[in-house]
PDB file of C-alpha atoms in Angstrom:
ATOM      1  CA  MET A   1      21.210  15.431-107.286  1.00  0.00           C
ATOM      2  CA  GLU A   2      21.505  12.267-105.451  1.00  0.00           C
ATOM      3  CA  ASN A   3      22.243  12.784-101.624  1.00  0.00           C
ATOM      4  CA  LYS A   4      24.169  11.009 -99.176  1.00  0.00           C
ATOM      5  CA  PHE A   5      23.743  10.688 -96.158  1.00  0.00           C
ATOM      6  CA  THR A   6      27.041   9.135 -93.559  1.00  0.00           C
ATOM      7  CA  ALA A   7      26.638   7.234 -90.335  1.00  0.00           C
ATOM      8  CA  ALA A   8      27.352  10.317 -89.037  1.00  0.00           C
ATOM      9  CA  ASP A   9      25.284  13.000 -90.136  1.00  0.00           C
ATOM     10  CA  LEU A  10      22.657  10.146 -89.062  1.00  0.00           C
ATOM     11  CA  GLU A  11      24.278   9.304 -85.360  1.00  0.00           C
ATOM     12  CA  ALA A  12      24.088  14.216 -85.109  1.00  0.00           C
ATOM     13  CA  ALA A  13      20.910  14.706 -86.253  1.00  0.00           C
ATOM     14  CA  LEU A  14      19.418  11.477 -83.429  1.00  0.00           C
ATOM     15  CA  GLY A  15      22.232  13.080 -81.090  1.00  0.00           C
ATOM     16  CA  ASP A  16      18.746  14.832 -79.835  1.00  0.00           C
ATOM     17  CA  VAL A  17      15.757  13.282 -79.832  1.00  0.00           C
ATOM     18  CA  TYR A  18      17.506  10.223 -77.974  1.00  0.00           C
ATOM     19  CA  GLN A  19      19.307  10.535 -74.961  1.00  0.00           C
ATOM     20  CA  SER A  20      21.887   7.826 -73.976  1.00  0.00           C
ATOM     21  CA  THR A  21      20.060   5.038 -71.224  1.00  0.00           C
ATOM     22  CA  VAL A  22      23.116   3.833 -69.833  1.00  0.00           C
ATOM     23  CA  GLU A  23      23.521   5.632 -66.281  1.00  0.00           C
ATOM     24  CA  PRO A  24      27.347   4.612 -64.192  1.00  0.00           C
ATOM     25  CA  VAL A  25      27.027   2.036 -61.969  1.00  0.00           C
ATOM     26  CA  LYS A  26      28.705   2.678 -59.098  1.00  0.00           C
ATOM     27  CA  SER A  27      32.551   0.215 -58.254  1.00  0.00           C
ATOM     28  CA  PRO A  28      31.066  -2.689 -55.365  1.00  0.00           C
ATOM     29  CA  ARG A  29      33.824  -1.276 -53.807  1.00  0.00           C
ATOM     30  CA  SER A  30      32.869   2.161 -53.513  1.00  0.00           C
ATOM     31  CA  TRP A  31      29.601  -0.076 -52.642  1.00  0.00           C
ATOM     32  CA  THR A  32      31.605  -1.786 -49.640  1.00  0.00           C
ATOM     33  CA  TRP A  33      32.563   0.885 -48.165  1.00  0.00           C
ATOM     34  CA  THR A  34      29.110   3.062 -47.371  1.00  0.00           C
ATOM     35  CA  ILE A  35      28.003  -0.467 -45.789  1.00  0.00           C
ATOM     36  CA  VAL A  36      31.286  -0.329 -43.984  1.00  0.00           C
ATOM     37  CA  GLY A  37      30.868   2.993 -42.910  1.00  0.00           C
ATOM     38  CA  VAL A  38      27.193   2.570 -41.443  1.00  0.00           C
ATOM     39  CA  MET A  39      28.480   0.222 -39.390  1.00  0.00           C
ATOM     40  CA  VAL A  40      31.258   2.235 -37.642  1.00  0.00           C
ATOM     41  CA  PHE A  41      28.434   5.279 -37.517  1.00  0.00           C
ATOM     42  CA  LEU A  42      26.032   2.608 -35.993  1.00  0.00           C
ATOM     43  CA  LEU A  43      28.221   0.693 -33.544  1.00  0.00           C
ATOM     44  CA  LEU A  44      30.045   4.547 -31.788  1.00  0.00           C
ATOM     45  CA  CYS A  45      26.102   6.021 -31.173  1.00  0.00           C
ATOM     46  CA  GLY A  46      25.840   2.145 -29.410  1.00  0.00           C
ATOM     47  CA  VAL A  47      29.530   3.074 -27.166  1.00  0.00           C
ATOM     48  CA  ALA A  48      27.089   6.193 -26.996  1.00  0.00           C
ATOM     49  CA  SER A  49      24.411   4.933 -25.478  1.00  0.00           C
ATOM     50  CA  LEU A  50      25.626   2.383 -22.789  1.00  0.00           C
ATOM     51  CA  CYS A  51      28.421   5.349 -21.529  1.00  0.00           C
ATOM     52  CA  PHE A  52      25.913   8.085 -21.482  1.00  0.00           C
ATOM     53  CA  ALA A  53      23.538   5.043 -19.719  1.00  0.00           C
ATOM     54  CA  TRP A  54      26.054   3.932 -17.337  1.00  0.00           C
ATOM     55  CA  HIS A  55      27.289   7.297 -16.090  1.00  0.00           C
ATOM     56  CA  PHE A  56      23.385   8.103 -15.726  1.00  0.00           C
ATOM     57  CA  THR A  57      22.621   4.942 -13.599  1.00  0.00           C
ATOM     58  CA  ASN A  58      26.533   5.383 -11.505  1.00  0.00           C
ATOM     59  CA  LYS A  59      24.920   9.117 -10.791  1.00  0.00           C
ATOM     60  CA  HIS A  60      21.517   8.332  -9.437  1.00  0.00           C
ATOM     61  CA  GLN A  61      22.813   5.512  -7.277  1.00  0.00           C
ATOM     62  CA  GLY A  62      25.167   7.618  -5.579  1.00  0.00           C
ATOM     63  CA  GLU A  63      22.836  10.196  -5.520  1.00  0.00           C
ATOM     64  CA  LEU A  64      19.394   7.895  -3.203  1.00  0.00           C
ATOM     65  CA  SER A  65      23.207   6.377  -1.369  1.00  0.00           C
ATOM     66  CA  LEU A  66      24.132   9.840   0.001  1.00  0.00           C
ATOM     67  CA  LYS A  67      19.696  10.501   0.607  1.00  0.00           C
ATOM     68  CA  LEU A  68      19.696   8.150   2.903  1.00  0.00           C
ATOM     69  CA  GLN A  69      22.861   8.524   3.865  1.00  0.00           C
ATOM     70  CA  SER A  70      22.038  11.770   4.727  1.00  0.00           C
ATOM     71  CA  THR A  71      18.449  11.123   6.421  1.00  0.00           C
ATOM     72  CA  THR A  72      20.486   8.082   8.204  1.00  0.00           C
ATOM     73  CA  ASP A  73      22.386  10.426  10.768  1.00  0.00           C
ATOM     74  CA  THR A  74      19.453  13.262  10.240  1.00  0.00           C
ATOM     75  CA  ASP A  75      15.683  11.602  10.860  1.00  0.00           C
ATOM     76  CA  THR A  76      16.307   7.909  11.897  1.00  0.00           C
ATOM     77  CA  LEU A  77      12.423   8.258  11.865  1.00  0.00           C
ATOM     78  CA  ARG A  78      11.674   9.053   8.871  1.00  0.00           C
ATOM     79  CA  GLN A  79      13.895   6.778   7.522  1.00  0.00           C
ATOM     80  CA  GLN A  80      12.582   2.965   9.565  1.00  0.00           C
ATOM     81  CA  LYS A  81       9.230   4.169   8.652  1.00  0.00           C
ATOM     82  CA  MET A  82      10.061   4.463   4.966  1.00  0.00           C
ATOM     83  CA  LEU A  83      11.966   1.016   4.559  1.00  0.00           C
ATOM     84  CA  SER A  84       9.016  -0.180   6.896  1.00  0.00           C
ATOM     85  CA  GLN A  85       6.941   0.815   4.233  1.00  0.00           C
ATOM     86  CA  ILE A  86       8.971  -0.156   1.432  1.00  0.00           C
ATOM     87  CA  ALA A  87       9.578  -3.574   2.813  1.00  0.00           C
ATOM     88  CA  LYS A  88       4.775  -3.535   3.270  1.00  0.00           C
ATOM     89  CA  SER A  89       4.230  -3.471  -0.431  1.00  0.00           C
ATOM     90  CA  THR A  90       7.130  -6.864  -0.759  1.00  0.00           C
ATOM     91  CA  LYS A  91       5.940 -10.631  -1.189  1.00  0.00           C
ATOM     92  CA  ALA A  92       8.810 -12.051   1.525  1.00  0.00           C
ATOM     93  CA  ALA A  93       8.948  -8.590   4.223  1.00  0.00           C
ATOM     94  CA  ILE A  94      10.906  -8.444   7.830  1.00  0.00           C
ATOM     95  CA  HIS A  95      10.902  -5.504  10.053  1.00  0.00           C
ATOM     96  CA  LEU A  96      12.563  -6.277  13.787  1.00  0.00           C
ATOM     97  CA  HIS A  97      12.592  -3.962  16.548  1.00  0.00           C
ATOM     98  CA  ALA A  98      14.997  -4.219  19.240  1.00  0.00           C
ATOM     99  CA  SER A  99      13.703  -4.716  22.909  1.00  0.00           C
ATOM    100  CA  ASP A 100      16.607  -6.389  25.067  1.00  0.00           C
ATOM    101  CA  MET A 101      20.118  -7.122  25.216  1.00  0.00           C
ATOM    102  CA  ASP A 102      21.063 -10.074  24.294  1.00  0.00           C
ATOM    103  CA  HIS A 103      24.387 -10.799  26.629  1.00  0.00           C
ATOM    104  CA  LYS A 104      25.022 -15.085  24.975  1.00  0.00           C
ATOM    105  CA  ASN A 105      25.203 -13.262  21.191  1.00  0.00           C
ATOM    106  CA  ARG A 106      25.977 -10.482  21.893  1.00  0.00           C
ATOM    107  CA  SER A 107      23.415  -8.292  20.343  1.00  0.00           C
ATOM    108  CA  PRO A 108      19.905  -7.089  20.466  1.00  0.00           C
ATOM    109  CA  ARG A 109      16.832  -9.382  20.974  1.00  0.00           C
ATOM    110  CA  TRP A 110      14.708  -8.827  18.640  1.00  0.00           C
ATOM    111  CA  VAL A 111      11.364  -8.637  18.169  1.00  0.00           C
ATOM    112  CA  SER A 112       7.676  -8.615  15.720  1.00  0.00           C
ATOM    113  CA  GLY A 113       4.541  -7.748  16.259  1.00  0.00           C
ATOM    114  CA  VAL A 114       5.984  -4.534  18.372  1.00  0.00           C
ATOM    115  CA  ASP A 115       5.190  -0.862  16.645  1.00  0.00           C
ATOM    116  CA  GLN A 116       6.361  -1.554  13.089  1.00  0.00           C
ATOM    117  CA  SER A 117       7.821  -4.165  13.132  1.00  0.00           C
ATOM    118  CA  PHE A 118       5.918  -7.248  10.672  1.00  0.00           C
ATOM    119  CA  THR A 119       6.626 -10.609   9.473  1.00  0.00           C
ATOM    120  CA  LYS A 120       5.207 -11.585   6.459  1.00  0.00           C
ATOM    121  CA  GLY A 121       5.411 -14.347   2.378  1.00  0.00           C
ATOM    122  CA  GLY A 122       8.313 -17.073   4.838  1.00  0.00           C
ATOM    123  CA  LEU A 123      10.843 -14.919   6.287  1.00  0.00           C
ATOM    124  CA  LYS A 124      10.933 -15.490  10.163  1.00  0.00           C
ATOM    125  CA  LEU A 125      12.404 -14.517  13.219  1.00  0.00           C
ATOM    126  CA  GLU A 126      13.550 -17.887  15.432  1.00  0.00           C
ATOM    127  CA  ASN A 127      16.196 -17.851  18.109  1.00  0.00           C
ATOM    128  CA  ASN A 128      16.583 -14.251  17.324  1.00  0.00           C
ATOM    129  CA  TYR A 129      18.149 -15.197  14.068  1.00  0.00           C
ATOM    130  CA  ILE A 130      16.157 -14.044  11.236  1.00  0.00           C
ATOM    131  CA  LEU A 131      15.312 -17.402   9.156  1.00  0.00           C
ATOM    132  CA  ILE A 132      15.123 -16.949   4.806  1.00  0.00           C
ATOM    133  CA  PRO A 133      12.489 -18.712   3.077  1.00  0.00           C
ATOM    134  CA  HIS A 134      13.662 -19.045  -0.219  1.00  0.00           C
ATOM    135  CA  ASP A 135      16.430 -18.721  -3.127  1.00  0.00           C
ATOM    136  CA  GLY A 136      16.047 -15.323  -4.340  1.00  0.00           C
ATOM    137  CA  LEU A 137      18.018 -11.305  -4.225  1.00  0.00           C
ATOM    138  CA  TYR A 138      16.939  -9.964  -1.384  1.00  0.00           C
ATOM    139  CA  PHE A 139      17.726  -6.099   0.181  1.00  0.00           C
ATOM    140  CA  VAL A 140      19.431  -6.320   3.971  1.00  0.00           C
ATOM    141  CA  TYR A 141      19.582  -3.145   5.816  1.00  0.00           C
ATOM    142  CA  SER A 142      19.708  -2.711   9.623  1.00  0.00           C
ATOM    143  CA  GLN A 143      20.185   0.402  11.994  1.00  0.00           C
ATOM    144  CA  ALA A 144      22.370   0.470  15.874  1.00  0.00           C
ATOM    145  CA  SER A 145      21.728   3.339  18.008  1.00  0.00           C
ATOM    146  CA  PHE A 146      24.320   4.295  20.820  1.00  0.00           C
ATOM    147  CA  ASP A 147      24.734   6.454  24.276  1.00  0.00           C
ATOM    148  CA  ILE A 148      28.179   6.665  24.559  1.00  0.00           C
ATOM    149  CA  LEU A 149      29.267   7.525  27.926  1.00  0.00           C
ATOM    150  CA  CYS A 150      33.016   8.705  26.983  1.00  0.00           C
ATOM    151  CA  LYS A 151      36.024   7.070  30.206  1.00  0.00           C
ATOM    152  CA  SER A 152      39.131   8.209  29.678  1.00  0.00           C
ATOM    153  CA  SER A 153      41.946   4.451  30.934  1.00  0.00           C
ATOM    154  CA  GLU A 154      44.789   5.388  32.129  1.00  0.00           C
ATOM    155  CA  ASP A 155      47.001   4.893  29.229  1.00  0.00           C
ATOM    156  CA  ASP A 156      45.649   7.856  26.947  1.00  0.00           C
ATOM    157  CA  HIS A 157      47.009  10.122  28.781  1.00  0.00           C
ATOM    158  CA  GLY A 158      43.047  12.245  29.171  1.00  0.00           C
ATOM    159  CA  SER A 159      41.147  10.643  26.174  1.00  0.00           C
ATOM    160  CA  SER A 160      38.798   8.492  25.689  1.00  0.00           C
ATOM    161  CA  ASN A 161      38.920   6.808  22.397  1.00  0.00           C
ATOM    162  CA  THR A 162      35.657   4.223  21.881  1.00  0.00           C
ATOM    163  CA  HIS A 163      35.798   2.178  18.544  1.00  0.00           C
ATOM    164  CA  LEU A 164      31.765   0.912  17.714  1.00  0.00           C
ATOM    165  CA  SER A 165      32.136  -1.920  15.630  1.00  0.00           C
ATOM    166  CA  TYR A 166      27.974  -2.767  14.271  1.00  0.00           C
ATOM    167  CA  GLY A 167      27.196  -6.750  11.919  1.00  0.00           C
ATOM    168  CA  VAL A 168      25.277  -9.157  10.228  1.00  0.00           C
ATOM    169  CA  ARG A 169      26.346 -12.114  10.227  1.00  0.00           C
ATOM    170  CA  TRP A 170      25.269 -14.812   8.183  1.00  0.00           C
ATOM    171  CA  SER A 171      25.323 -18.471   8.382  1.00  0.00           C
ATOM    172  CA  SER A 172      24.376 -21.680   5.179  1.00  0.00           C
ATOM    173  CA  LEU A 173      23.084 -24.412   5.368  1.00  0.00           C
ATOM    174  CA  THR A 174      24.756 -24.297   1.341  1.00  0.00           C
ATOM    175  CA  SER A 175      28.353 -23.235   2.014  1.00  0.00           C
ATOM    176  CA  PRO A 176      29.347 -23.983   5.648  1.00  0.00           C
ATOM    177  CA  SER A 177      31.238 -22.870   8.166  1.00  0.00           C
ATOM    178  CA  SER A 178      32.331 -22.815  11.838  1.00  0.00           C
ATOM    179  CA  ASN A 179      34.159 -18.854  11.781  1.00  0.00           C
ATOM    180  CA  LYS A 180      32.171 -16.398  11.462  1.00  0.00           C
ATOM    181  CA  ARG A 181      30.965 -14.319   8.646  1.00  0.00           C
ATOM    182  CA  PHE A 182      29.336 -11.132   8.163  1.00  0.00           C
ATOM    183  CA  LEU A 183      27.632  -9.797   5.506  1.00  0.00           C
ATOM    184  CA  LEU A 184      27.607  -6.462   6.492  1.00  0.00           C
ATOM    185  CA  SER A 185      30.173  -4.578   8.491  1.00  0.00           C
ATOM    186  CA  GLY A 186      30.184  -0.617  10.196  1.00  0.00           C
ATOM    187  CA  PHE A 187      32.636   1.224  12.654  1.00  0.00           C
ATOM    188  CA  LYS A 188      32.487   4.831  13.567  1.00  0.00           C
ATOM    189  CA  THR A 189      35.104   5.917  16.415  1.00  0.00           C
ATOM    190  CA  VAL A 190      34.048   8.877  19.117  1.00  0.00           C
ATOM    191  CA  CYS A 191      35.394   9.889  22.485  1.00  0.00           C
ATOM    192  CA  GLN A 192      37.934  11.830  20.120  1.00  0.00           C
ATOM    193  CA  THR A 193      37.759  15.028  22.469  1.00  0.00           C
ATOM    194  CA  LYS A 194      40.030  15.560  25.511  1.00  0.00           C
ATOM    195  CA  MET A 195      37.992  13.562  29.021  1.00  0.00           C
ATOM    196  CA  GLU A 196      37.633  16.764  30.925  1.00  0.00           C
ATOM    197  CA  GLU A 197      36.030  18.876  27.856  1.00  0.00           C
ATOM    198  CA  GLN A 198      33.452  15.749  28.362  1.00  0.00           C
ATOM    199  CA  MET A 199      33.371  15.282  31.657  1.00  0.00           C
ATOM    200  CA  ASN A 200      30.457  17.484  32.912  1.00  0.00           C
ATOM    201  CA  GLY A 201      28.559  16.874  29.417  1.00  0.00           C
ATOM    202  CA  PRO A 202      26.171  14.436  27.581  1.00  0.00           C
ATOM    203  CA  PRO A 203      26.304  11.014  26.767  1.00  0.00           C
ATOM    204  CA  VAL A 204      27.536  11.044  22.319  1.00  0.00           C
ATOM    205  CA  TYR A 205      25.048   9.536  20.228  1.00  0.00           C
ATOM    206  CA  GLU A 206      26.225   7.667  17.265  1.00  0.00           C
ATOM    207  CA  SER A 207      23.837   5.401  14.515  1.00  0.00           C
ATOM    208  CA  ILE A 208      26.108   2.597  12.581  1.00  0.00           C
ATOM    209  CA  TYR A 209      23.653   2.165   9.200  1.00  0.00           C
ATOM    210  CA  LEU A 210      23.876  -0.747   7.078  1.00  0.00           C
ATOM    211  CA  GLY A 211      21.755  -2.043   3.976  1.00  0.00           C
ATOM    212  CA  ALA A 212      23.168  -3.628   0.651  1.00  0.00           C
ATOM    213  CA  VAL A 213      21.308  -6.645  -1.861  1.00  0.00           C
ATOM    214  CA  PHE A 214      22.825  -9.934  -1.419  1.00  0.00           C
ATOM    215  CA  GLN A 215      21.911 -13.264  -2.964  1.00  0.00           C
ATOM    216  CA  LEU A 216      19.885 -15.980  -0.632  1.00  0.00           C
ATOM    217  CA  TYR A 217      19.481 -19.161  -0.133  1.00  0.00           C
ATOM    218  CA  LYS A 218      17.252 -20.923   1.856  1.00  0.00           C
ATOM    219  CA  GLY A 219      17.443 -21.923   5.001  1.00  0.00           C
ATOM    220  CA  ASP A 220      20.003 -19.528   5.857  1.00  0.00           C
ATOM    221  CA  LYS A 221      20.687 -17.621   8.624  1.00  0.00           C
ATOM    222  CA  LEU A 222      20.800 -13.547   9.936  1.00  0.00           C
ATOM    223  CA  SER A 223      21.512 -11.840  13.612  1.00  0.00           C
ATOM    224  CA  THR A 224      23.473  -9.282  14.849  1.00  0.00           C
ATOM    225  CA  GLU A 225      26.360  -8.389  16.751  1.00  0.00           C
ATOM    226  CA  SER A 226      27.931  -5.381  17.976  1.00  0.00           C
ATOM    227  CA  ASN A 227      31.524  -5.476  20.537  1.00  0.00           C
ATOM    228  CA  HIS A 228      29.765  -2.529  22.901  1.00  0.00           C
ATOM    229  CA  PHE A 229      25.898  -3.502  21.815  1.00  0.00           C
ATOM    230  CA  ALA A 230      25.670  -2.702  25.678  1.00  0.00           C
ATOM    231  CA  ASP A 231      25.437   0.864  24.776  1.00  0.00           C
ATOM    232  CA  ILE A 232      22.749   0.446  22.161  1.00  0.00           C
ATOM    233  CA  ASN A 233      19.418   2.066  22.166  1.00  0.00           C
ATOM    234  CA  GLU A 234      17.109   0.039  21.974  1.00  0.00           C
ATOM    235  CA  HIS A 235      13.646   2.976  20.737  1.00  0.00           C
ATOM    236  CA  SER A 236      12.328   1.279  17.147  1.00  0.00           C
ATOM    237  CA  SER A 237      12.692   4.583  16.227  1.00  0.00           C
ATOM    238  CA  LYS A 238      17.093   4.337  16.806  1.00  0.00           C
ATOM    239  CA  THR A 239      17.636   0.252  16.146  1.00  0.00           C
ATOM    240  CA  PHE A 240      16.247  -1.904  12.891  1.00  0.00           C
ATOM    241  CA  PHE A 241      17.226  -5.033  12.321  1.00  0.00           C
ATOM    242  CA  GLY A 242      15.249  -6.200   8.390  1.00  0.00           C
ATOM    243  CA  VAL A 243      14.641  -8.146   5.015  1.00  0.00           C
ATOM    244  CA  PHE A 244      12.858  -8.094   2.285  1.00  0.00           C
ATOM    245  CA  GLU A 245      12.459  -9.844  -1.198  1.00  0.00           C
ATOM    246  CA  LEU A 246      13.106  -8.306  -4.553  1.00  0.00           C
TER     247      LEU A 246
END
């Protein structure tokens, strides 16, 4: 008797031996969406990192500013030494003390080479100006401490408000001007209580500290000015002026 095999019988017999080697292939559209998803995820990660860095930097700068302000109010001697030490570690720096008053320019008369004051790296004291030797970024700082005797006028009805101002002036060969220009300035009001409460009391002590980073140029000149220059305390730890290159 003759056995006959059909194509269906052959396919059924081989089905368990040979497995299909053809795998389904993802469409190009699915790969495109996968790539887009990865790129969006990486972009979000980058934005999150930038936000974190910005927050951390601003928080750090704020804490440093508060610390510096606290030091100014409570321990001017330590701050003055700290600034002097930082300046000495840079390639160009100057740190000055007050000797007496320059009445013509309404400013302390600055000196170097006394106690902690010094000059190095090309920064010079010239005619009571700090002279910038070359272009660059510089940290400019100064502090003036005032000893004020509160006095009343005929029109203030016994009160004796006194307004203090102190600033760092700037003149430049690259941008000449006949008007006064200030890099830094600060203001404070003292003697705000009634005169009868202060007549038998000691003088009022107050200080104004200034400091910031600036792009300065060769030949620029920096000086100081105050409306109450005659009341500035000349002690080296209380009144000083300096610049150092970053």
